[in-house]
mmCIF file of N, CA and C in Angstrom:
data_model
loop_
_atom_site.group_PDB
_atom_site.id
_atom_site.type_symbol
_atom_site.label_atom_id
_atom_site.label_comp_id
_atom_site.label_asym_id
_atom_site.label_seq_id
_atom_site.Cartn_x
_atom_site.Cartn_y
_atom_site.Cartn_z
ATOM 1 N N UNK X 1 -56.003 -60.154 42.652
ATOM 2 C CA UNK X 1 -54.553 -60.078 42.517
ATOM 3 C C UNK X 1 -53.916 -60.289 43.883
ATOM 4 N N UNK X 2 -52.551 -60.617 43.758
ATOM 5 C CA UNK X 2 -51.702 -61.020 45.121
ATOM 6 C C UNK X 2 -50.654 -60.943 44.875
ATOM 7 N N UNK X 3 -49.786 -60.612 46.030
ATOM 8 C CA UNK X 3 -48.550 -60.683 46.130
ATOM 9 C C UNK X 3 -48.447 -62.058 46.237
ATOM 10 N N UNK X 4 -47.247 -62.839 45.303
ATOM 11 C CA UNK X 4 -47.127 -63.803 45.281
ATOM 12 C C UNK X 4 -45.552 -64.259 45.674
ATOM 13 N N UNK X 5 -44.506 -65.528 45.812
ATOM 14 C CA UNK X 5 -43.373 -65.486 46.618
ATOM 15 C C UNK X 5 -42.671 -64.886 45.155
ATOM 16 N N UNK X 6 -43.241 -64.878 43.983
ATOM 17 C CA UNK X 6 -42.035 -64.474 43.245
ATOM 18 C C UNK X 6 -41.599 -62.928 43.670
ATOM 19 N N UNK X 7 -43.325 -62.350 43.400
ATOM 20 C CA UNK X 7 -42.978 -60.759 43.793
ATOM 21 C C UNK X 7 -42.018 -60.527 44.878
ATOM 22 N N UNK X 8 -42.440 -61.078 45.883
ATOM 23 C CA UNK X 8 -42.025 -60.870 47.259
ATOM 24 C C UNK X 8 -40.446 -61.003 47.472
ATOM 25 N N UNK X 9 -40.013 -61.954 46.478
ATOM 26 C CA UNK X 9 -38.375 -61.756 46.544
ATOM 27 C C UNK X 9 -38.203 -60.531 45.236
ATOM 28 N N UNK X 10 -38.655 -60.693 44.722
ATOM 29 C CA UNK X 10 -38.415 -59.072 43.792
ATOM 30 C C UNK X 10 -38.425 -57.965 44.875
ATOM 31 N N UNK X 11 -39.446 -57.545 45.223
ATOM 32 C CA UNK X 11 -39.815 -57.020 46.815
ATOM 33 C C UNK X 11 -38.440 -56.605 47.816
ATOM 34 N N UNK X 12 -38.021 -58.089 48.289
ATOM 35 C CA UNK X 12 -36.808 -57.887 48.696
ATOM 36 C C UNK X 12 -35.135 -57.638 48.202
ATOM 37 N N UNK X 13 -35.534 -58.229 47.114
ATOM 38 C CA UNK X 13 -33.601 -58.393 46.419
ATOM 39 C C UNK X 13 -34.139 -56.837 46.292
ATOM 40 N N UNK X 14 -34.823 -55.820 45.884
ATOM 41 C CA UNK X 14 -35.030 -54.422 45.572
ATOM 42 C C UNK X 14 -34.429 -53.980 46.848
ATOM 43 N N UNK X 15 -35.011 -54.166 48.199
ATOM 44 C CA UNK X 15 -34.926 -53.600 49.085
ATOM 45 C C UNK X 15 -33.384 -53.993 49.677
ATOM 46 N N UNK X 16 -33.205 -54.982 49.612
ATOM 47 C CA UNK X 16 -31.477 -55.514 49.061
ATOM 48 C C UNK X 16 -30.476 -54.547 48.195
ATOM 49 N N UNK X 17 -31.047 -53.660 47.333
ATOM 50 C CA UNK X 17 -30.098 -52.918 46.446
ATOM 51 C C UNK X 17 -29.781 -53.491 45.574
ATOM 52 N N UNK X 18 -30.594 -54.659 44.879
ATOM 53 C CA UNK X 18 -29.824 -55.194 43.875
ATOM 54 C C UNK X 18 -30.801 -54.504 42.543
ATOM 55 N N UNK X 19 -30.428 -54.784 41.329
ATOM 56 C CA UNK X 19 -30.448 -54.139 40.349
ATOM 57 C C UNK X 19 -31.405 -54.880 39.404
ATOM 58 N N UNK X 20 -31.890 -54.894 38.535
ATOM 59 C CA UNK X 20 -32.977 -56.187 37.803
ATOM 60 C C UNK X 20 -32.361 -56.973 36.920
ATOM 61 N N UNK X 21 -31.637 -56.415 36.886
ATOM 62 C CA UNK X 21 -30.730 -57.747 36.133
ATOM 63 C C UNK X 21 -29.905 -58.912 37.004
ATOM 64 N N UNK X 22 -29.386 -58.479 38.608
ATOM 65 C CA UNK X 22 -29.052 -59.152 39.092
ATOM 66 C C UNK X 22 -30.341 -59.870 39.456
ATOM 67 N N UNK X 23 -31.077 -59.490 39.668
ATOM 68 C CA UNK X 23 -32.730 -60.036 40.246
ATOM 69 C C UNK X 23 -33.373 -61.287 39.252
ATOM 70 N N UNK X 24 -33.340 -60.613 38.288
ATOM 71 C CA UNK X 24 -33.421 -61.728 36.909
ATOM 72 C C UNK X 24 -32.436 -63.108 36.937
ATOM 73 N N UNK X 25 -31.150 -62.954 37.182
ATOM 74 C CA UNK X 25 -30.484 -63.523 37.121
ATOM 75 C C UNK X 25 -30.540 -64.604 38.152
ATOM 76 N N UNK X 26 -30.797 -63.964 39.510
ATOM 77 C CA UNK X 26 -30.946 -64.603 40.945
ATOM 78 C C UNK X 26 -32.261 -65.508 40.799
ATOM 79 N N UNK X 27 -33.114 -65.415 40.180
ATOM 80 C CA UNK X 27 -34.352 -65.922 40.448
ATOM 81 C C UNK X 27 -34.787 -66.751 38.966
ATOM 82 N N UNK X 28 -33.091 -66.898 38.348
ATOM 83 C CA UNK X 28 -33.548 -67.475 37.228
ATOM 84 C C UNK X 28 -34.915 -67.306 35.737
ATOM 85 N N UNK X 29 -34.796 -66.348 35.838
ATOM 86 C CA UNK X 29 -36.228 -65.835 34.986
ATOM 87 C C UNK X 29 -35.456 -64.788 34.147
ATOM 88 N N UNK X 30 -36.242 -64.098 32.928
ATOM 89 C CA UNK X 30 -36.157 -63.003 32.414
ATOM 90 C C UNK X 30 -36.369 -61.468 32.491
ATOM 91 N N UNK X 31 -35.452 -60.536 32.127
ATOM 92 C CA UNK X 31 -35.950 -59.130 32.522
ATOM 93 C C UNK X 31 -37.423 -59.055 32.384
ATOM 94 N N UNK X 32 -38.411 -59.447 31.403
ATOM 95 C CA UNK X 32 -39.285 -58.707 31.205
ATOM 96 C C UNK X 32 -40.467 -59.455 32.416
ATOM 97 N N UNK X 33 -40.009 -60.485 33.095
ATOM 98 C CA UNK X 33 -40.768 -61.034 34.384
ATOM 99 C C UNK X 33 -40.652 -60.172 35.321
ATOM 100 N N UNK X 34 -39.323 -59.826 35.676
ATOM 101 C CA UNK X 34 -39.010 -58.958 36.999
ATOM 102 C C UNK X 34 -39.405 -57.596 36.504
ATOM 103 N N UNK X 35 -39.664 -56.774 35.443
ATOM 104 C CA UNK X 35 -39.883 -55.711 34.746
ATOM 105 C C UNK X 35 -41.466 -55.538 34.979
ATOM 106 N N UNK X 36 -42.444 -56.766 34.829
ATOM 107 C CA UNK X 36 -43.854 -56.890 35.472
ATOM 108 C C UNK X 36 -43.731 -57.285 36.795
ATOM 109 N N UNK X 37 -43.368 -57.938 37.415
ATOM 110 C CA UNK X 37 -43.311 -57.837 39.116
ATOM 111 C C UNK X 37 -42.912 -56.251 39.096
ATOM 112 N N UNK X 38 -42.209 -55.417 38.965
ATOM 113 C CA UNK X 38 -41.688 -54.356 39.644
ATOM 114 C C UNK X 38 -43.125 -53.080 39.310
ATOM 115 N N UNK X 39 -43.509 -53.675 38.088
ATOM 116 C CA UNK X 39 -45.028 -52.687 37.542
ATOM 117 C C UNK X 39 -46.246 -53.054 38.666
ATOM 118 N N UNK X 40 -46.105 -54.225 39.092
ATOM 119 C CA UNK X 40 -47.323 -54.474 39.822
ATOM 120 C C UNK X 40 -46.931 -53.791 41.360
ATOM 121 N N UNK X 41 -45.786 -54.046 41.826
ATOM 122 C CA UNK X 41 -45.236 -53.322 43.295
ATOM 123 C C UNK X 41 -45.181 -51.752 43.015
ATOM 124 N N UNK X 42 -45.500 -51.655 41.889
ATOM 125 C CA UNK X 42 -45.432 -49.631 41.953
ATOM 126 C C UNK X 42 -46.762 -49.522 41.815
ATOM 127 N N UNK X 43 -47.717 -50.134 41.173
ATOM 128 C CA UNK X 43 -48.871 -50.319 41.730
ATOM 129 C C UNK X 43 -49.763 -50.247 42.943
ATOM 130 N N UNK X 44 -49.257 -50.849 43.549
ATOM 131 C CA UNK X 44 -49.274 -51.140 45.247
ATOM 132 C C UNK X 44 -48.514 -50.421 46.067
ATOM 133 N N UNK X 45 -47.806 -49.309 45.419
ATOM 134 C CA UNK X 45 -47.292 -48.373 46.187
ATOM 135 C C UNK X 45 -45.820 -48.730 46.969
ATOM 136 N N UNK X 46 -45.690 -50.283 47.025
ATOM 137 C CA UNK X 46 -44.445 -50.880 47.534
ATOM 138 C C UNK X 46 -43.100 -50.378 47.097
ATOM 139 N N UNK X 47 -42.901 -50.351 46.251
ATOM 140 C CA UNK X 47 -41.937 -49.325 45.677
ATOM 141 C C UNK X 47 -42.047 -48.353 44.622
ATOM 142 N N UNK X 48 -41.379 -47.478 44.902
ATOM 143 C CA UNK X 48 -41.524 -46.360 44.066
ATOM 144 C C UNK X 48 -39.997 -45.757 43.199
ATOM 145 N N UNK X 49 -39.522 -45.481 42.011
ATOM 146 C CA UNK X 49 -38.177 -45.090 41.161
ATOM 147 C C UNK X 49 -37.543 -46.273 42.128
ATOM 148 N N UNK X 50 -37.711 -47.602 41.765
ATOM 149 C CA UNK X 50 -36.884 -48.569 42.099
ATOM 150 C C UNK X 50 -36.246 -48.350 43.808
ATOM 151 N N UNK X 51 -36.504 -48.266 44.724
ATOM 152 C CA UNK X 51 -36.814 -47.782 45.812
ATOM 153 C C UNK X 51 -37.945 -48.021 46.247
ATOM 154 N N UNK X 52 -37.887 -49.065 47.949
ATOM 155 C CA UNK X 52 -38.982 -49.515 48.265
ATOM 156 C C UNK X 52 -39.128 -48.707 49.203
ATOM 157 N N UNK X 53 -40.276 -48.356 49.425
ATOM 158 C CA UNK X 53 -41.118 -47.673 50.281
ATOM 159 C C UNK X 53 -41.118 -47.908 51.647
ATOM 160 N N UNK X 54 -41.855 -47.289 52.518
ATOM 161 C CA UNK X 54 -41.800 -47.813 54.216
ATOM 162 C C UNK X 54 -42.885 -48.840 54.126
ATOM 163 N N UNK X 55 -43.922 -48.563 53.631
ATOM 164 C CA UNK X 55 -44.814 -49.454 53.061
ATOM 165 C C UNK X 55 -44.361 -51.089 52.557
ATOM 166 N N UNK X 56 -43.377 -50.859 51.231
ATOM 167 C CA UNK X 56 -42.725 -52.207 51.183
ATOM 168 C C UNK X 56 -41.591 -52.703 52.020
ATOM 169 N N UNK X 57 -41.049 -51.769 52.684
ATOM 170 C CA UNK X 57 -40.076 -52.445 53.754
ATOM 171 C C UNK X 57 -41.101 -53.235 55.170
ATOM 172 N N UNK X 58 -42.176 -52.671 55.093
ATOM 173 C CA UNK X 58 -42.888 -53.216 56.201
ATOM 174 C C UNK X 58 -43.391 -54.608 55.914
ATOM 175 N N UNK X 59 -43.511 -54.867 54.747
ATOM 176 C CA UNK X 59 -43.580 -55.907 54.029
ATOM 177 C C UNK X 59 -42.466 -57.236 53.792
ATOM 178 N N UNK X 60 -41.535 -56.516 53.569
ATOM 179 C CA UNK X 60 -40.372 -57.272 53.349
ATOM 180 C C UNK X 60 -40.179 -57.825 55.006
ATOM 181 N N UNK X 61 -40.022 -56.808 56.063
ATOM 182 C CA UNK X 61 -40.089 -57.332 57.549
ATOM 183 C C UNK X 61 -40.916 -58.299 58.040
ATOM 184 N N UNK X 62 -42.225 -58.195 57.660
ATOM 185 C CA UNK X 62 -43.171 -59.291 58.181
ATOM 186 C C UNK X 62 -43.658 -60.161 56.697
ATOM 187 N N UNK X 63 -43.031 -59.945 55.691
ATOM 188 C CA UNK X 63 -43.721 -61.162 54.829
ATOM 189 C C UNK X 63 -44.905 -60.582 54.248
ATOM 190 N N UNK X 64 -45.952 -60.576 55.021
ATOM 191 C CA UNK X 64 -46.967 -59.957 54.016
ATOM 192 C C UNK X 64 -47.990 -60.371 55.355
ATOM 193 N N UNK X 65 -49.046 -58.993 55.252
ATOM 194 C CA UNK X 65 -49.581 -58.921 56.346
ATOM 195 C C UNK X 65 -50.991 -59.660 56.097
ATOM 196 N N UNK X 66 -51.518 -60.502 57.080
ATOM 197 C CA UNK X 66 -52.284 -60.933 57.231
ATOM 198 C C UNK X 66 -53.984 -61.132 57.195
ATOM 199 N N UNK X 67 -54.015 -59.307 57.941
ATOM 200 C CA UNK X 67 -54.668 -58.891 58.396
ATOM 201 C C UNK X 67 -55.985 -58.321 57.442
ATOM 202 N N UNK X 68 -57.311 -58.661 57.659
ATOM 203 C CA UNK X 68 -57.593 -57.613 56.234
ATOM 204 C C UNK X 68 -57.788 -55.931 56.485
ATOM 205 N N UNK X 69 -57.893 -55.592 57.888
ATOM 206 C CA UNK X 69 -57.257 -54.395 57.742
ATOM 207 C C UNK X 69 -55.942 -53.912 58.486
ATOM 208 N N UNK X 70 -55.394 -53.133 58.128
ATOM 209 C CA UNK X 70 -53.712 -53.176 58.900
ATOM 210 C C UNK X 70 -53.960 -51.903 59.310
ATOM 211 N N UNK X 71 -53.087 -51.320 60.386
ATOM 212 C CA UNK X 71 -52.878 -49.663 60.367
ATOM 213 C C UNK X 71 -51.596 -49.288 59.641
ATOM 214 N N UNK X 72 -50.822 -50.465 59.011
ATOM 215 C CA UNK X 72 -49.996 -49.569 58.498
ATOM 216 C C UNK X 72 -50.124 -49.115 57.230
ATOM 217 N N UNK X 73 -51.172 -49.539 56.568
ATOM 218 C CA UNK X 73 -51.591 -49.086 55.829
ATOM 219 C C UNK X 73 -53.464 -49.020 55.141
ATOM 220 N N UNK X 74 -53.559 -48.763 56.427
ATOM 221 C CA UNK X 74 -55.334 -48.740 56.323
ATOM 222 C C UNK X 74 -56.013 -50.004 55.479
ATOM 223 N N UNK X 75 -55.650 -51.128 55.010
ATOM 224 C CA UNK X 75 -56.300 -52.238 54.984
ATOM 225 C C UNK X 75 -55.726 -51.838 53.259
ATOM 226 N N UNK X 76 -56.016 -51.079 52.513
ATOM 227 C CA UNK X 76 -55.652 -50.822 51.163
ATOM 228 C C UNK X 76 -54.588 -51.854 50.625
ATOM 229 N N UNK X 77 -54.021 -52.609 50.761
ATOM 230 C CA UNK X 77 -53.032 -53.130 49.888
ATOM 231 C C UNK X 77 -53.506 -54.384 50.783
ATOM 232 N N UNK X 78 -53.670 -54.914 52.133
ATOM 233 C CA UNK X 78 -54.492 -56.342 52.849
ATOM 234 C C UNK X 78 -55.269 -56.372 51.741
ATOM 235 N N UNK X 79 -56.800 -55.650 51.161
ATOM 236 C CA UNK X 79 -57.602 -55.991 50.492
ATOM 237 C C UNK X 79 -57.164 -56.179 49.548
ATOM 238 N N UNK X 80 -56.502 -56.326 48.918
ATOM 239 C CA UNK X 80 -55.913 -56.490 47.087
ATOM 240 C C UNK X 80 -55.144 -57.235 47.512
ATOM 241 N N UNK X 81 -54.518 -57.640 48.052
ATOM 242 C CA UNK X 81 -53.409 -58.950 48.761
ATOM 243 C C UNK X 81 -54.876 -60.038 48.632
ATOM 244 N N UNK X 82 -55.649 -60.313 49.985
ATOM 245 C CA UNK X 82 -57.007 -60.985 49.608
ATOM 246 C C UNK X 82 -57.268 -61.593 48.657
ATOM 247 N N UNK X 83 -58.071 -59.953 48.088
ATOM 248 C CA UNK X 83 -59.142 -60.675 47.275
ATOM 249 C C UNK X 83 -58.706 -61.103 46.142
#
């Protein structure tokens, strides 16, 4: 599994304050797309009650980390980004 660019603007329009319907709307797709992007980022700990995390704001800042292990979050979400 991966964060992919759709998530990643889900990711951000969240961290944006926007709402899933504006998100849906913005990215041209349906609620129940952005409704599974937002299941897979609570997954991953990126956001949590619609509210992104320091975790996903660190994300949203650099894009998506590279690294396969990070300290900002002990490699845990690098490895599932990966593999």
């Amino acid at each position: 599994a991966e964060l992919n660019d759709f998530d990643k603007n889900v990711l951000k329009m969240i961290t944006d304050g926007e709402d899933s319907n504006a998100i849906a709307k913005a990215l041209n797709t349906n609620i129940e797309d952005i409704a599974k992007s937002m299941a897979k980022l609570m997954k991953w700990e990126v956001i949590t009650k619609g509210e992104t995390t320091d975790l996903g704001k660190q994300l949203v800042k650099e894009e998506v980390c590279q690294r396969s292990t990070c300290s900002i979050h002990r490699g845990r979400l690098c490895k599932k980004i990966m593999a």
